[in-house]
Amino acid sequence: MLGLSLTRVEADQWIALRSHFGIEGFYCRSGIEGVHEKGGVEGRIDYFRRNHFVPVPEVASLGELNEAVEQSDRQDDTRRIGALPRAVAEHFALEQPLLMPLP
């Protein structure tokens, strides 16, 4: 890099959301140094989208869509990721006590 100093400007809506939920902002490093940091999370979101929302579900109401999402989420709870020893729900059960309560 040419000695450029990158500064991050957060959107007001993001600042409000972070403040409301007590989230500490963490940002991936830019460029080649941070290329490995984003893929894991984005890959999991994309996996869920491809496997549960492609093709787009045909529903008659928001309530029906919410039920379809909940059913997909319950189905995904039994999935094992790679060679990990526990299913998704088992990993969440270990992590859940460490999460802050919602405001």
PDB file of N, CA and C in Angstrom:
ATOM      1  N   MET A   1       0.837  -1.177   0.000  1.00  0.00           N
ATOM      2  CA  MET A   1       0.000   0.000   0.000  1.00  0.00           C
ATOM      3  C   MET A   1       0.884   1.243   0.000  1.00  0.00           C
ATOM      4  N   LEU A   2       0.337   2.334  -0.394  1.00  0.00           N
ATOM      5  CA  LEU A   2       1.106   3.555  -0.541  1.00  0.00           C
ATOM      6  C   LEU A   2       1.062   4.431   0.698  1.00  0.00           C
ATOM      7  N   GLY A   3       0.983   3.826   1.857  1.00  0.00           N
ATOM      8  CA  GLY A   3       0.947   4.598   3.096  1.00  0.00           C
ATOM      9  C   GLY A   3      -0.387   5.270   3.336  1.00  0.00           C
ATOM     10  N   LEU A   4      -1.421   4.809   2.663  1.00  0.00           N
ATOM     11  CA  LEU A   4      -2.743   5.402   2.857  1.00  0.00           C
ATOM     12  C   LEU A   4      -3.315   4.971   4.205  1.00  0.00           C
ATOM     13  N   SER A   5      -3.967   5.864   4.855  1.00  0.00           N
ATOM     14  CA  SER A   5      -4.615   5.557   6.119  1.00  0.00           C
ATOM     15  C   SER A   5      -6.111   5.454   5.875  1.00  0.00           C
ATOM     16  N   LEU A   6      -6.674   4.274   6.081  1.00  0.00           N
ATOM     17  CA  LEU A   6      -8.101   4.081   5.873  1.00  0.00           C
ATOM     18  C   LEU A   6      -8.847   4.376   7.165  1.00  0.00           C
ATOM     19  N   THR A   7      -9.877   5.161   7.055  1.00  0.00           N
ATOM     20  CA  THR A   7     -10.727   5.431   8.212  1.00  0.00           C
ATOM     21  C   THR A   7     -12.115   4.908   7.899  1.00  0.00           C
ATOM     22  N   ARG A   8     -12.739   4.345   8.878  1.00  0.00           N
ATOM     23  CA  ARG A   8     -14.059   3.758   8.700  1.00  0.00           C
ATOM     24  C   ARG A   8     -15.101   4.773   9.139  1.00  0.00           C
ATOM     25  N   VAL A   9     -16.130   4.940   8.326  1.00  0.00           N
ATOM     26  CA  VAL A   9     -17.245   5.812   8.659  1.00  0.00           C
ATOM     27  C   VAL A   9     -18.478   4.929   8.820  1.00  0.00           C
ATOM     28  N   GLU A  10     -19.002   4.891  10.036  1.00  0.00           N
ATOM     29  CA  GLU A  10     -20.168   4.059  10.315  1.00  0.00           C
ATOM     30  C   GLU A  10     -21.450   4.827  10.026  1.00  0.00           C
ATOM     31  N   ALA A  11     -22.433   4.138   9.440  1.00  0.00           N
ATOM     32  CA  ALA A  11     -23.740   4.743   9.183  1.00  0.00           C
ATOM     33  C   ALA A  11     -24.450   4.982  10.516  1.00  0.00           C
ATOM     34  N   ASP A  12     -25.241   6.032  10.565  1.00  0.00           N
ATOM     35  CA  ASP A  12     -25.970   6.367  11.788  1.00  0.00           C
ATOM     36  C   ASP A  12     -26.868   5.221  12.249  1.00  0.00           C
ATOM     37  N   GLN A  13     -27.497   4.515  11.286  1.00  0.00           N
ATOM     38  CA  GLN A  13     -28.379   3.407  11.634  1.00  0.00           C
ATOM     39  C   GLN A  13     -27.595   2.274  12.288  1.00  0.00           C
ATOM     40  N   TRP A  14     -26.383   2.015  11.814  1.00  0.00           N
ATOM     41  CA  TRP A  14     -25.543   0.961  12.398  1.00  0.00           C
ATOM     42  C   TRP A  14     -25.131   1.349  13.811  1.00  0.00           C
ATOM     43  N   ILE A  15     -24.782   2.603  14.006  1.00  0.00           N
ATOM     44  CA  ILE A  15     -24.399   3.078  15.344  1.00  0.00           C
ATOM     45  C   ILE A  15     -25.579   2.917  16.310  1.00  0.00           C
ATOM     46  N   ALA A  16     -26.788   3.267  15.852  1.00  0.00           N
ATOM     47  CA  ALA A  16     -27.975   3.129  16.703  1.00  0.00           C
ATOM     48  C   ALA A  16     -28.240   1.665  17.033  1.00  0.00           C
ATOM     49  N   LEU A  17     -28.136   0.792  16.044  1.00  0.00           N
ATOM     50  CA  LEU A  17     -28.359  -0.634  16.276  1.00  0.00           C
ATOM     51  C   LEU A  17     -27.328  -1.197  17.244  1.00  0.00           C
ATOM     52  N   ARG A  18     -26.046  -0.857  17.025  1.00  0.00           N
ATOM     53  CA  ARG A  18     -24.973  -1.321  17.918  1.00  0.00           C
ATOM     54  C   ARG A  18     -25.228  -0.858  19.338  1.00  0.00           C
ATOM     55  N   SER A  19     -25.598   0.401  19.473  1.00  0.00           N
ATOM     56  CA  SER A  19     -25.835   0.964  20.806  1.00  0.00           C
ATOM     57  C   SER A  19     -27.005   0.278  21.492  1.00  0.00           C
ATOM     58  N   HIS A  20     -28.069   0.053  20.751  1.00  0.00           N
ATOM     59  CA  HIS A  20     -29.271  -0.562  21.324  1.00  0.00           C
ATOM     60  C   HIS A  20     -28.992  -1.975  21.830  1.00  0.00           C
ATOM     61  N   PHE A  21     -28.252  -2.759  21.044  1.00  0.00           N
ATOM     62  CA  PHE A  21     -28.018  -4.154  21.396  1.00  0.00           C
ATOM     63  C   PHE A  21     -26.685  -4.381  22.103  1.00  0.00           C
ATOM     64  N   GLY A  22     -25.917  -3.325  22.347  1.00  0.00           N
ATOM     65  CA  GLY A  22     -24.647  -3.468  23.051  1.00  0.00           C
ATOM     66  C   GLY A  22     -23.603  -4.215  22.256  1.00  0.00           C
ATOM     67  N   ILE A  23     -23.617  -4.027  20.938  1.00  0.00           N
ATOM     68  CA  ILE A  23     -22.669  -4.703  20.057  1.00  0.00           C
ATOM     69  C   ILE A  23     -21.409  -3.865  19.928  1.00  0.00           C
ATOM     70  N   GLU A  24     -20.272  -4.525  20.036  1.00  0.00           N
ATOM     71  CA  GLU A  24     -19.003  -3.855  19.802  1.00  0.00           C
ATOM     72  C   GLU A  24     -18.625  -4.068  18.343  1.00  0.00           C
ATOM     73  N   GLY A  25     -18.332  -2.991  17.640  1.00  0.00           N
ATOM     74  CA  GLY A  25     -17.981  -3.103  16.230  1.00  0.00           C
ATOM     75  C   GLY A  25     -16.634  -3.787  16.043  1.00  0.00           C
ATOM     76  N   PHE A  26     -16.603  -4.742  15.122  1.00  0.00           N
ATOM     77  CA  PHE A  26     -15.356  -5.409  14.747  1.00  0.00           C
ATOM     78  C   PHE A  26     -15.336  -5.473  13.234  1.00  0.00           C
ATOM     79  N   TYR A  27     -14.263  -5.039  12.653  1.00  0.00           N
ATOM     80  CA  TYR A  27     -14.199  -4.978  11.204  1.00  0.00           C
ATOM     81  C   TYR A  27     -13.026  -5.784  10.676  1.00  0.00           C
ATOM     82  N   CYS A  28     -13.272  -6.449   9.585  1.00  0.00           N
ATOM     83  CA  CYS A  28     -12.225  -7.226   8.941  1.00  0.00           C
ATOM     84  C   CYS A  28     -11.169  -6.289   8.378  1.00  0.00           C
ATOM     85  N   ARG A  29      -9.965  -6.800   8.317  1.00  0.00           N
ATOM     86  CA  ARG A  29      -8.898  -6.024   7.701  1.00  0.00           C
ATOM     87  C   ARG A  29      -9.127  -5.981   6.199  1.00  0.00           C
ATOM     88  N   SER A  30      -8.807  -4.872   5.588  1.00  0.00           N
ATOM     89  CA  SER A  30      -9.009  -4.736   4.148  1.00  0.00           C
ATOM     90  C   SER A  30      -7.855  -5.385   3.386  1.00  0.00           C
ATOM     91  N   GLY A  31      -8.120  -5.650   2.129  1.00  0.00           N
ATOM     92  CA  GLY A  31      -7.073  -6.174   1.261  1.00  0.00           C
ATOM     93  C   GLY A  31      -6.738  -7.618   1.526  1.00  0.00           C
ATOM     94  N   ILE A  32      -5.614  -8.029   1.033  1.00  0.00           N
ATOM     95  CA  ILE A  32      -5.185  -9.422   1.103  1.00  0.00           C
ATOM     96  C   ILE A  32      -4.965  -9.889   2.544  1.00  0.00           C
ATOM     97  N   GLU A  33      -4.620  -8.959   3.457  1.00  0.00           N
ATOM     98  CA  GLU A  33      -4.379  -9.335   4.855  1.00  0.00           C
ATOM     99  C   GLU A  33      -5.637  -9.865   5.530  1.00  0.00           C
ATOM    100  N   GLY A  34      -6.799  -9.404   5.107  1.00  0.00           N
ATOM    101  CA  GLY A  34      -8.036  -9.798   5.770  1.00  0.00           C
ATOM    102  C   GLY A  34      -8.921 -10.716   4.960  1.00  0.00           C
ATOM    103  N   VAL A  35      -8.406 -11.205   3.853  1.00  0.00           N
ATOM    104  CA  VAL A  35      -9.233 -11.999   2.951  1.00  0.00           C
ATOM    105  C   VAL A  35      -9.810 -13.242   3.628  1.00  0.00           C
ATOM    106  N   HIS A  36      -9.135 -13.797   4.597  1.00  0.00           N
ATOM    107  CA  HIS A  36      -9.596 -15.020   5.274  1.00  0.00           C
ATOM    108  C   HIS A  36     -10.639 -14.745   6.358  1.00  0.00           C
ATOM    109  N   GLU A  37     -10.865 -13.494   6.728  1.00  0.00           N
ATOM    110  CA  GLU A  37     -11.698 -13.189   7.891  1.00  0.00           C
ATOM    111  C   GLU A  37     -13.208 -13.237   7.623  1.00  0.00           C
ATOM    112  N   LYS A  38     -13.648 -12.948   6.416  1.00  0.00           N
ATOM    113  CA  LYS A  38     -15.077 -12.820   6.164  1.00  0.00           C
ATOM    114  C   LYS A  38     -15.733 -14.089   5.641  1.00  0.00           C
ATOM    115  N   GLY A  39     -15.014 -14.907   4.946  1.00  0.00           N
ATOM    116  CA  GLY A  39     -15.606 -16.020   4.224  1.00  0.00           C
ATOM    117  C   GLY A  39     -16.387 -17.005   5.061  1.00  0.00           C
ATOM    118  N   GLY A  40     -15.933 -17.301   6.271  1.00  0.00           N
ATOM    119  CA  GLY A  40     -16.617 -18.282   7.102  1.00  0.00           C
ATOM    120  C   GLY A  40     -18.043 -17.885   7.428  1.00  0.00           C
ATOM    121  N   VAL A  41     -18.220 -16.673   7.900  1.00  0.00           N
ATOM    122  CA  VAL A  41     -19.563 -16.202   8.267  1.00  0.00           C
ATOM    123  C   VAL A  41     -20.427 -16.041   7.030  1.00  0.00           C
ATOM    124  N   GLU A  42     -19.900 -15.390   6.012  1.00  0.00           N
ATOM    125  CA  GLU A  42     -20.683 -15.186   4.804  1.00  0.00           C
ATOM    126  C   GLU A  42     -21.024 -16.515   4.146  1.00  0.00           C
ATOM    127  N   GLY A  43     -20.110 -17.464   4.202  1.00  0.00           N
ATOM    128  CA  GLY A  43     -20.356 -18.772   3.614  1.00  0.00           C
ATOM    129  C   GLY A  43     -21.506 -19.500   4.291  1.00  0.00           C
ATOM    130  N   ARG A  44     -21.605 -19.394   5.629  1.00  0.00           N
ATOM    131  CA  ARG A  44     -22.688 -20.058   6.366  1.00  0.00           C
ATOM    132  C   ARG A  44     -24.032 -19.434   6.035  1.00  0.00           C
ATOM    133  N   ILE A  45     -24.061 -18.101   5.931  1.00  0.00           N
ATOM    134  CA  ILE A  45     -25.304 -17.416   5.576  1.00  0.00           C
ATOM    135  C   ILE A  45     -25.721 -17.819   4.164  1.00  0.00           C
ATOM    136  N   ASP A  46     -24.760 -17.843   3.249  1.00  0.00           N
ATOM    137  CA  ASP A  46     -25.060 -18.223   1.873  1.00  0.00           C
ATOM    138  C   ASP A  46     -25.524 -19.671   1.799  1.00  0.00           C
ATOM    139  N   TYR A  47     -24.929 -20.574   2.595  1.00  0.00           N
ATOM    140  CA  TYR A  47     -25.354 -21.976   2.636  1.00  0.00           C
ATOM    141  C   TYR A  47     -26.829 -22.056   3.010  1.00  0.00           C
ATOM    142  N   PHE A  48     -27.224 -21.356   4.071  1.00  0.00           N
ATOM    143  CA  PHE A  48     -28.609 -21.399   4.536  1.00  0.00           C
ATOM    144  C   PHE A  48     -29.539 -20.849   3.458  1.00  0.00           C
ATOM    145  N   ARG A  49     -29.150 -19.733   2.851  1.00  0.00           N
ATOM    146  CA  ARG A  49     -29.973 -19.126   1.807  1.00  0.00           C
ATOM    147  C   ARG A  49     -30.147 -20.085   0.632  1.00  0.00           C
ATOM    148  N   ARG A  50     -29.055 -20.665   0.138  1.00  0.00           N
ATOM    149  CA  ARG A  50     -29.133 -21.569  -1.017  1.00  0.00           C
ATOM    150  C   ARG A  50     -29.955 -22.816  -0.714  1.00  0.00           C
ATOM    151  N   ASN A  51     -29.847 -23.327   0.492  1.00  0.00           N
ATOM    152  CA  ASN A  51     -30.501 -24.580   0.831  1.00  0.00           C
ATOM    153  C   ASN A  51     -31.941 -24.437   1.327  1.00  0.00           C
ATOM    154  N   HIS A  52     -32.335 -23.228   1.703  1.00  0.00           N
ATOM    155  CA  HIS A  52     -33.684 -23.046   2.230  1.00  0.00           C
ATOM    156  C   HIS A  52     -34.513 -21.991   1.498  1.00  0.00           C
ATOM    157  N   PHE A  53     -33.882 -21.176   0.658  1.00  0.00           N
ATOM    158  CA  PHE A  53     -34.613 -20.094  -0.016  1.00  0.00           C
ATOM    159  C   PHE A  53     -34.398 -20.058  -1.521  1.00  0.00           C
ATOM    160  N   VAL A  54     -33.845 -21.119  -2.074  1.00  0.00           N
ATOM    161  CA  VAL A  54     -33.700 -21.221  -3.521  1.00  0.00           C
ATOM    162  C   VAL A  54     -34.344 -22.529  -3.932  1.00  0.00           C
ATOM    163  N   PRO A  55     -35.430 -22.489  -4.672  1.00  0.00           N
ATOM    164  CA  PRO A  55     -36.098 -21.286  -5.169  1.00  0.00           C
ATOM    165  C   PRO A  55     -36.803 -20.538  -4.035  1.00  0.00           C
ATOM    166  N   VAL A  56     -37.181 -19.312  -4.298  1.00  0.00           N
ATOM    167  CA  VAL A  56     -37.848 -18.480  -3.297  1.00  0.00           C
ATOM    168  C   VAL A  56     -39.145 -19.172  -2.874  1.00  0.00           C
ATOM    169  N   PRO A  57     -39.359 -19.328  -1.562  1.00  0.00           N
ATOM    170  CA  PRO A  57     -40.589 -19.992  -1.100  1.00  0.00           C
ATOM    171  C   PRO A  57     -41.833 -19.213  -1.532  1.00  0.00           C
ATOM    172  N   GLU A  58     -42.856 -19.951  -1.940  1.00  0.00           N
ATOM    173  CA  GLU A  58     -44.132 -19.321  -2.277  1.00  0.00           C
ATOM    174  C   GLU A  58     -45.037 -19.437  -1.061  1.00  0.00           C
ATOM    175  N   VAL A  59     -45.371 -18.304  -0.478  1.00  0.00           N
ATOM    176  CA  VAL A  59     -46.198 -18.281   0.732  1.00  0.00           C
ATOM    177  C   VAL A  59     -47.306 -17.252   0.559  1.00  0.00           C
ATOM    178  N   ALA A  60     -48.357 -17.425   1.358  1.00  0.00           N
ATOM    179  CA  ALA A  60     -49.510 -16.530   1.266  1.00  0.00           C
ATOM    180  C   ALA A  60     -49.436 -15.364   2.247  1.00  0.00           C
ATOM    181  N   SER A  61     -48.536 -15.459   3.229  1.00  0.00           N
ATOM    182  CA  SER A  61     -48.493 -14.402   4.239  1.00  0.00           C
ATOM    183  C   SER A  61     -47.104 -14.360   4.894  1.00  0.00           C
ATOM    184  N   LEU A  62     -46.864 -13.291   5.615  1.00  0.00           N
ATOM    185  CA  LEU A  62     -45.617 -13.167   6.368  1.00  0.00           C
ATOM    186  C   LEU A  62     -45.547 -14.249   7.447  1.00  0.00           C
ATOM    187  N   GLY A  63     -46.676 -14.539   8.073  1.00  0.00           N
ATOM    188  CA  GLY A  63     -46.714 -15.597   9.088  1.00  0.00           C
ATOM    189  C   GLY A  63     -46.326 -16.946   8.514  1.00  0.00           C
ATOM    190  N   GLU A  64     -46.796 -17.237   7.310  1.00  0.00           N
ATOM    191  CA  GLU A  64     -46.443 -18.498   6.650  1.00  0.00           C
ATOM    192  C   GLU A  64     -44.948 -18.530   6.305  1.00  0.00           C
ATOM    193  N   LEU A  65     -44.416 -17.393   5.883  1.00  0.00           N
ATOM    194  CA  LEU A  65     -42.975 -17.316   5.599  1.00  0.00           C
ATOM    195  C   LEU A  65     -42.174 -17.524   6.882  1.00  0.00           C
ATOM    196  N   ASN A  66     -42.593 -16.882   7.966  1.00  0.00           N
ATOM    197  CA  ASN A  66     -41.896 -17.046   9.246  1.00  0.00           C
ATOM    198  C   ASN A  66     -41.907 -18.511   9.689  1.00  0.00           C
ATOM    199  N   GLU A  67     -43.029 -19.190   9.496  1.00  0.00           N
ATOM    200  CA  GLU A  67     -43.103 -20.613   9.858  1.00  0.00           C
ATOM    201  C   GLU A  67     -42.161 -21.436   8.992  1.00  0.00           C
ATOM    202  N   ALA A  68     -42.071 -21.106   7.700  1.00  0.00           N
ATOM    203  CA  ALA A  68     -41.152 -21.818   6.807  1.00  0.00           C
ATOM    204  C   ALA A  68     -39.702 -21.602   7.238  1.00  0.00           C
ATOM    205  N   VAL A  69     -39.380 -20.374   7.643  1.00  0.00           N
ATOM    206  CA  VAL A  69     -38.023 -20.080   8.121  1.00  0.00           C
ATOM    207  C   VAL A  69     -37.737 -20.863   9.398  1.00  0.00           C
ATOM    208  N   GLU A  70     -38.687 -20.881  10.328  1.00  0.00           N
ATOM    209  CA  GLU A  70     -38.493 -21.634  11.576  1.00  0.00           C
ATOM    210  C   GLU A  70     -38.311 -23.125  11.304  1.00  0.00           C
ATOM    211  N   GLN A  71     -39.078 -23.667  10.369  1.00  0.00           N
ATOM    212  CA  GLN A  71     -38.955 -25.079  10.026  1.00  0.00           C
ATOM    213  C   GLN A  71     -37.571 -25.356   9.419  1.00  0.00           C
ATOM    214  N   SER A  72     -37.107 -24.473   8.553  1.00  0.00           N
ATOM    215  CA  SER A  72     -35.773 -24.631   7.961  1.00  0.00           C
ATOM    216  C   SER A  72     -34.695 -24.529   9.034  1.00  0.00           C
ATOM    217  N   ASP A  73     -34.891 -23.620   9.983  1.00  0.00           N
ATOM    218  CA  ASP A  73     -33.926 -23.438  11.065  1.00  0.00           C
ATOM    219  C   ASP A  73     -33.851 -24.694  11.937  1.00  0.00           C
ATOM    220  N   ARG A  74     -35.012 -25.272  12.255  1.00  0.00           N
ATOM    221  CA  ARG A  74     -35.033 -26.511  13.052  1.00  0.00           C
ATOM    222  C   ARG A  74     -34.356 -27.653  12.297  1.00  0.00           C
ATOM    223  N   GLN A  75     -34.601 -27.716  10.993  1.00  0.00           N
ATOM    224  CA  GLN A  75     -33.966 -28.744  10.164  1.00  0.00           C
ATOM    225  C   GLN A  75     -32.446 -28.562  10.168  1.00  0.00           C
ATOM    226  N   ASP A  76     -31.998 -27.316  10.090  1.00  0.00           N
ATOM    227  CA  ASP A  76     -30.565 -27.030  10.049  1.00  0.00           C
ATOM    228  C   ASP A  76     -29.886 -27.334  11.385  1.00  0.00           C
ATOM    229  N   ASP A  77     -30.655 -27.301  12.482  1.00  0.00           N
ATOM    230  CA  ASP A  77     -30.091 -27.580  13.812  1.00  0.00           C
ATOM    231  C   ASP A  77     -29.453 -28.966  13.903  1.00  0.00           C
ATOM    232  N   THR A  78     -29.891 -29.897  13.081  1.00  0.00           N
ATOM    233  CA  THR A  78     -29.364 -31.263  13.150  1.00  0.00           C
ATOM    234  C   THR A  78     -28.136 -31.466  12.265  1.00  0.00           C
ATOM    235  N   ARG A  79     -27.792 -30.457  11.473  1.00  0.00           N
ATOM    236  CA  ARG A  79     -26.682 -30.576  10.528  1.00  0.00           C
ATOM    237  C   ARG A  79     -25.339 -30.499  11.245  1.00  0.00           C
ATOM    238  N   ARG A  80     -24.399 -31.280  10.746  1.00  0.00           N
ATOM    239  CA  ARG A  80     -23.012 -31.214  11.228  1.00  0.00           C
ATOM    240  C   ARG A  80     -22.182 -30.498  10.168  1.00  0.00           C
ATOM    241  N   ILE A  81     -21.319 -29.611  10.611  1.00  0.00           N
ATOM    242  CA  ILE A  81     -20.468 -28.854   9.699  1.00  0.00           C
ATOM    243  C   ILE A  81     -19.121 -29.551   9.613  1.00  0.00           C
ATOM    244  N   GLY A  82     -18.830 -30.036   8.418  1.00  0.00           N
ATOM    245  CA  GLY A  82     -17.554 -30.702   8.198  1.00  0.00           C
ATOM    246  C   GLY A  82     -17.331 -31.820   9.196  1.00  0.00           C
ATOM    247  N   ALA A  83     -16.161 -31.816   9.808  1.00  0.00           N
ATOM    248  CA  ALA A  83     -15.799 -32.869  10.758  1.00  0.00           C
ATOM    249  C   ALA A  83     -16.031 -32.451  12.209  1.00  0.00           C
ATOM    250  N   LEU A  84     -16.758 -31.361  12.422  1.00  0.00           N
ATOM    251  CA  LEU A  84     -17.021 -30.926  13.799  1.00  0.00           C
ATOM    252  C   LEU A  84     -17.802 -32.011  14.538  1.00  0.00           C
ATOM    253  N   PRO A  85     -17.522 -32.182  15.820  1.00  0.00           N
ATOM    254  CA  PRO A  85     -18.102 -33.301  16.568  1.00  0.00           C
ATOM    255  C   PRO A  85     -19.564 -33.119  16.971  1.00  0.00           C
ATOM    256  N   ARG A  86     -20.095 -31.909  16.837  1.00  0.00           N
ATOM    257  CA  ARG A  86     -21.462 -31.654  17.298  1.00  0.00           C
ATOM    258  C   ARG A  86     -22.301 -31.073  16.162  1.00  0.00           C
ATOM    259  N   ALA A  87     -23.615 -31.227  16.296  1.00  0.00           N
ATOM    260  CA  ALA A  87     -24.547 -30.616  15.351  1.00  0.00           C
ATOM    261  C   ALA A  87     -24.657 -29.126  15.658  1.00  0.00           C
ATOM    262  N   VAL A  88     -25.232 -28.379  14.720  1.00  0.00           N
ATOM    263  CA  VAL A  88     -25.370 -26.930  14.849  1.00  0.00           C
ATOM    264  C   VAL A  88     -26.043 -26.559  16.175  1.00  0.00           C
ATOM    265  N   ALA A  89     -27.157 -27.217  16.510  1.00  0.00           N
ATOM    266  CA  ALA A  89     -27.887 -26.899  17.749  1.00  0.00           C
ATOM    267  C   ALA A  89     -27.050 -27.187  18.989  1.00  0.00           C
ATOM    268  N   GLU A  90     -26.231 -28.222  18.945  1.00  0.00           N
ATOM    269  CA  GLU A  90     -25.384 -28.555  20.092  1.00  0.00           C
ATOM    270  C   GLU A  90     -24.329 -27.477  20.309  1.00  0.00           C
ATOM    271  N   HIS A  91     -23.755 -26.973  19.222  1.00  0.00           N
ATOM    272  CA  HIS A  91     -22.783 -25.882  19.339  1.00  0.00           C
ATOM    273  C   HIS A  91     -23.455 -24.623  19.886  1.00  0.00           C
ATOM    274  N   PHE A  92     -24.673 -24.340  19.414  1.00  0.00           N
ATOM    275  CA  PHE A  92     -25.385 -23.162  19.907  1.00  0.00           C
ATOM    276  C   PHE A  92     -25.704 -23.298  21.392  1.00  0.00           C
ATOM    277  N   ALA A  93     -26.063 -24.499  21.833  1.00  0.00           N
ATOM    278  CA  ALA A  93     -26.372 -24.717  23.257  1.00  0.00           C
ATOM    279  C   ALA A  93     -25.162 -24.400  24.131  1.00  0.00           C
ATOM    280  N   LEU A  94     -23.970 -24.658  23.628  1.00  0.00           N
ATOM    281  CA  LEU A  94     -22.748 -24.336  24.381  1.00  0.00           C
ATOM    282  C   LEU A  94     -22.482 -22.819  24.377  1.00  0.00           C
ATOM    283  N   GLU A  95     -22.822 -22.173  23.278  1.00  0.00           N
ATOM    284  CA  GLU A  95     -22.549 -20.736  23.141  1.00  0.00           C
ATOM    285  C   GLU A  95     -23.617 -19.860  23.784  1.00  0.00           C
ATOM    286  N   GLN A  96     -24.844 -20.331  23.806  1.00  0.00           N
ATOM    287  CA  GLN A  96     -25.977 -19.512  24.263  1.00  0.00           C
ATOM    288  C   GLN A  96     -25.795 -18.892  25.653  1.00  0.00           C
ATOM    289  N   PRO A  97     -25.266 -19.620  26.649  1.00  0.00           N
ATOM    290  CA  PRO A  97     -25.090 -18.988  27.965  1.00  0.00           C
ATOM    291  C   PRO A  97     -24.096 -17.823  27.960  1.00  0.00           C
ATOM    292  N   LEU A  98     -23.273 -17.740  26.934  1.00  0.00           N
ATOM    293  CA  LEU A  98     -22.294 -16.664  26.845  1.00  0.00           C
ATOM    294  C   LEU A  98     -22.833 -15.412  26.193  1.00  0.00           C
ATOM    295  N   LEU A  99     -24.041 -15.507  25.590  1.00  0.00           N
ATOM    296  CA  LEU A  99     -24.637 -14.365  24.908  1.00  0.00           C
ATOM    297  C   LEU A  99     -25.284 -13.418  25.904  1.00  0.00           C
ATOM    298  N   MET A 100     -25.251 -12.139  25.567  1.00  0.00           N
ATOM    299  CA  MET A 100     -25.899 -11.139  26.404  1.00  0.00           C
ATOM    300  C   MET A 100     -27.411 -11.216  26.177  1.00  0.00           C
ATOM    301  N   PRO A 101     -28.215 -10.929  27.200  1.00  0.00           N
ATOM    302  CA  PRO A 101     -29.673 -10.899  26.988  1.00  0.00           C
ATOM    303  C   PRO A 101     -30.043  -9.726  26.091  1.00  0.00           C
ATOM    304  N   LEU A 102     -31.148  -9.877  25.362  1.00  0.00           N
ATOM    305  CA  LEU A 102     -31.633  -8.775  24.541  1.00  0.00           C
ATOM    306  C   LEU A 102     -32.186  -7.678  25.430  1.00  0.00           C
ATOM    307  N   PRO A 103     -32.044  -6.423  24.992  1.00  0.00           N
ATOM    308  CA  PRO A 103     -32.564  -5.327  25.809  1.00  0.00           C
ATOM    309  C   PRO A 103     -34.088  -5.332  25.866  1.00  0.00           C
TER     310      PRO A 103
END
